[in-house]
Structures are given as C-alpha cells and as structure tokens.
Amino acid sequence: MYKKPEKKPCGFGRIKPGGTPALWLAIPVGLVVAAVIGIALQSAPIFSHNTMNAWLRALLIGVCVAPASIALVWAMVVDRSTVPGAIPNPEHSVEFTWYDQAAKDSFHLLLAGTGLGAALTSFWLPPMVSWTLIAVFAFAALAFAVSYLIRRES
C-alpha cells in the first residue's frame, strides 16, 4: 500500500490547499508588489523624471518596501495551524486584551482631542484647521456608529 510521504516541517508555515511552504509564494509575490509600489511612487510628480535617477529611485523604494510587502503576503496566505508556536485562538490572549483596551482608549482620546481641538482652534487658527478637525471627528463618529450597528445586528 502506498503511503504518502510526510512533509518536512516548515518553520514559516505552509499554504493550506497544497501544503507548499508559504514563503515560496510570499517572496516572489511580495517582490512584485514592492516593485509596483516603487515604480508607482517614483513616478509621483514631486520627483524630477531623469531616467537614470528614476530607475534608481524605484529600486531603492522597492528595496525599502520589500520586507513589509513579503510579510503582508505571507500573513495573507499562511495557514496558522502550520506555524510552529502559533496559538490557536489569538483573540483570547493577554496581548489581544491589551490591544483591545488600547484601541478603545485611543478612540476616546481621538474623539475628545478632535472635538476640543476644533472648538479651540476656531478662535486662533485659520478656519481650515478647525474644519479639518471637525471632519476627522465626524468620520470617527460615523465609523463608530456603523460598527456599533453592525455588532448589534450580529
């Protein structure tokens, strides 16, 4: 009887459907994403369009962005159950509790800071500053309201 050979453990996890190491997909796709970001950013109108400098600038931007883009692609494709040491339910960890509390505190500080800031800056600064703070406050309040209604329904 044929026995399927066991796969070697992979320190960085595997992709669920095929079982191939996640880095085999994350590295090339992440490099392509970094190259696209580098080319897009170097073509911004704030830079001169000298051909030699443009390619060098695109390469440097891509090199700087590559680690983050590879990590992002890896996080999107890896099967958590294949990562050694990964906890099964991260939402029940102490760190998640700390994060959750910090997010709540930050949101309340954002509302208080933008609300009071809009009121105070209207006396001393140009109107655009207070209107910007009002817009940030309104966006945060609207995002909270939508999130609250979605949670309430589920």
Tab-separated table of C-alpha atoms in Angstrom:
chain	number	residue	atom	x	y	z
A	1	MET	CA	0.000	0.000	0.000
A	2	TYR	CA	1.301	3.429	-0.961
A	3	LYS	CA	1.967	5.763	1.929
A	4	LYS	CA	2.130	9.452	1.171
A	5	PRO	CA	5.496	10.826	2.282
A	6	GLU	CA	5.327	13.215	5.201
A	7	LYS	CA	6.309	16.771	4.515
A	8	LYS	CA	9.239	18.242	6.346
A	9	PRO	CA	8.289	20.780	8.978
A	10	CYS	CA	8.493	24.323	7.704
A	11	GLY	CA	9.415	26.997	10.230
A	12	PHE	CA	7.383	29.670	8.461
A	13	GLY	CA	4.179	27.722	7.865
A	14	ARG	CA	2.505	26.315	4.818
A	15	ILE	CA	-0.296	27.231	2.447
A	16	LYS	CA	-3.352	25.115	3.258
A	17	PRO	CA	-4.554	23.747	-0.101
A	18	GLY	CA	-1.250	22.497	-1.476
A	19	GLY	CA	0.861	22.352	1.629
A	20	THR	CA	3.739	24.179	-0.025
A	21	PRO	CA	5.804	26.487	2.185
A	22	ALA	CA	4.161	29.900	2.438
A	23	LEU	CA	7.419	31.715	1.765
A	24	TRP	CA	7.644	30.125	-1.697
A	25	LEU	CA	4.638	32.228	-2.668
A	26	ALA	CA	5.162	35.204	-0.355
A	27	ILE	CA	8.664	36.112	-1.539
A	28	PRO	CA	8.028	36.388	-5.301
A	29	VAL	CA	4.604	37.993	-4.915
A	30	GLY	CA	5.935	40.375	-2.247
A	31	LEU	CA	8.831	41.384	-4.501
A	32	VAL	CA	6.430	42.075	-7.371
A	33	VAL	CA	4.243	44.168	-5.051
A	34	ALA	CA	7.339	46.070	-3.841
A	35	ALA	CA	8.423	46.702	-7.439
A	36	VAL	CA	4.975	48.013	-8.367
A	37	ILE	CA	4.974	50.303	-5.320
A	38	GLY	CA	8.491	51.516	-6.156
A	39	ILE	CA	7.574	52.297	-9.762
A	40	ALA	CA	4.317	53.982	-8.749
A	41	LEU	CA	5.949	56.160	-6.110
A	42	GLN	CA	8.912	57.198	-8.229
A	43	SER	CA	6.539	58.445	-10.897
A	44	ALA	CA	4.989	60.920	-8.443
A	45	PRO	CA	5.034	64.481	-9.758
A	46	ILE	CA	7.249	65.713	-6.903
A	47	PHE	CA	10.298	63.955	-8.389
A	48	SER	CA	12.230	65.007	-11.478
A	49	HIS	CA	11.925	62.487	-14.270
A	50	ASN	CA	15.577	61.940	-15.072
A	51	THR	CA	15.611	58.361	-16.410
A	52	MET	CA	18.681	57.159	-14.512
A	53	ASN	CA	17.554	58.660	-11.221
A	54	ALA	CA	14.019	57.376	-11.720
A	55	TRP	CA	15.110	53.737	-12.012
A	56	LEU	CA	17.477	54.068	-9.071
A	57	ARG	CA	14.736	55.720	-7.008
A	58	ALA	CA	12.253	52.980	-7.946
A	59	LEU	CA	14.799	50.317	-6.983
A	60	LEU	CA	15.538	51.944	-3.622
A	61	ILE	CA	11.855	52.387	-2.799
A	62	GLY	CA	11.211	48.764	-3.776
A	63	VAL	CA	14.081	47.527	-1.592
A	64	CYS	CA	12.754	49.510	1.369
A	65	VAL	CA	9.187	48.279	0.896
A	66	ALA	CA	10.069	44.641	0.080
A	67	PRO	CA	10.295	43.241	3.642
A	68	ALA	CA	6.914	44.673	4.600
A	69	SER	CA	5.238	43.531	1.385
A	70	ILE	CA	6.661	39.996	1.729
A	71	ALA	CA	5.452	39.843	5.339
A	72	LEU	CA	1.998	41.083	4.331
A	73	VAL	CA	1.658	38.494	1.558
A	74	TRP	CA	2.889	35.768	3.932
A	75	ALA	CA	0.328	36.790	6.570
A	76	MET	CA	-2.428	36.589	3.957
A	77	VAL	CA	-1.543	33.117	2.611
A	78	VAL	CA	-0.155	31.154	5.567
A	79	ASP	CA	-2.237	28.539	7.363
A	80	ARG	CA	-1.915	29.413	11.065
A	81	SER	CA	-2.138	25.798	12.159
A	82	THR	CA	1.136	25.029	10.345
A	83	VAL	CA	3.183	27.750	12.066
A	84	PRO	CA	5.170	26.293	14.976
A	85	GLY	CA	4.368	28.005	18.265
A	86	ALA	CA	1.285	29.836	16.964
A	87	ILE	CA	-1.523	29.894	19.490
A	88	PRO	CA	-4.834	28.543	18.183
A	89	ASN	CA	-7.029	31.455	19.328
A	90	PRO	CA	-5.061	34.719	19.373
A	91	GLU	CA	-8.209	36.664	20.210
A	92	HIS	CA	-8.131	35.083	23.689
A	93	SER	CA	-4.562	36.136	24.517
A	94	VAL	CA	-3.368	38.731	27.001
A	95	GLU	CA	-1.825	40.760	24.171
A	96	PHE	CA	-5.155	40.941	22.374
A	97	THR	CA	-6.791	42.219	25.564
A	98	TRP	CA	-4.108	44.908	25.844
A	99	TYR	CA	-4.598	45.826	22.173
A	100	ASP	CA	-8.364	45.961	22.560
A	101	GLN	CA	-8.134	48.279	25.567
A	102	ALA	CA	-5.547	50.491	23.860
A	103	ALA	CA	-7.797	50.787	20.787
A	104	LYS	CA	-10.741	51.810	22.957
A	105	ASP	CA	-8.668	54.379	24.836
A	106	SER	CA	-7.213	55.748	21.581
A	107	PHE	CA	-10.658	56.142	20.053
A	108	HIS	CA	-11.969	58.075	23.042
A	109	LEU	CA	-8.878	60.294	23.043
A	110	LEU	CA	-9.316	60.872	19.300
A	111	LEU	CA	-12.905	62.000	19.792
A	112	ALA	CA	-12.043	64.258	22.719
A	113	GLY	CA	-8.939	65.672	21.039
A	114	THR	CA	-10.573	66.450	17.714
A	115	GLY	CA	-13.746	67.825	19.307
A	116	LEU	CA	-11.935	70.112	21.740
A	117	GLY	CA	-9.276	70.915	19.148
A	118	ALA	CA	-11.895	72.009	16.632
A	119	ALA	CA	-13.532	74.253	19.211
A	120	LEU	CA	-10.286	75.821	20.425
A	121	THR	CA	-8.605	76.258	17.039
A	122	SER	CA	-11.619	78.096	15.679
A	123	PHE	CA	-10.586	81.067	17.846
A	124	TRP	CA	-6.903	81.310	16.904
A	125	LEU	CA	-6.133	79.435	13.692
A	126	PRO	CA	-7.433	79.621	10.120
A	127	PRO	CA	-10.879	78.083	9.579
A	128	MET	CA	-9.421	75.234	7.535
A	129	VAL	CA	-7.779	73.774	10.646
A	130	SER	CA	-10.993	73.586	12.636
A	131	TRP	CA	-12.911	72.253	9.612
A	132	THR	CA	-10.313	69.519	9.204
A	133	LEU	CA	-10.642	68.538	12.858
A	134	ILE	CA	-14.430	68.575	12.541
A	135	ALA	CA	-14.163	66.270	9.506
A	136	VAL	CA	-11.898	63.840	11.404
A	137	PHE	CA	-14.294	63.891	14.362
A	138	ALA	CA	-17.301	63.272	12.088
A	139	PHE	CA	-15.539	60.406	10.299
A	140	ALA	CA	-14.567	58.737	13.600
A	141	ALA	CA	-18.086	59.130	14.983
A	142	LEU	CA	-19.631	57.759	11.777
A	143	ALA	CA	-17.235	54.794	11.748
A	144	PHE	CA	-18.164	54.075	15.363
A	145	ALA	CA	-21.900	54.301	14.612
A	146	VAL	CA	-21.662	51.915	11.652
A	147	SER	CA	-19.539	49.467	13.642
A	148	TYR	CA	-21.962	49.626	16.562
A	149	LEU	CA	-24.962	48.936	14.329
A	150	ILE	CA	-23.204	46.009	12.643
A	151	ARG	CA	-22.245	44.492	16.026
A	152	ARG	CA	-25.741	44.988	17.383
A	153	GLU	CA	-27.268	43.143	14.444
A	154	SER	CA	-24.974	40.119	14.772
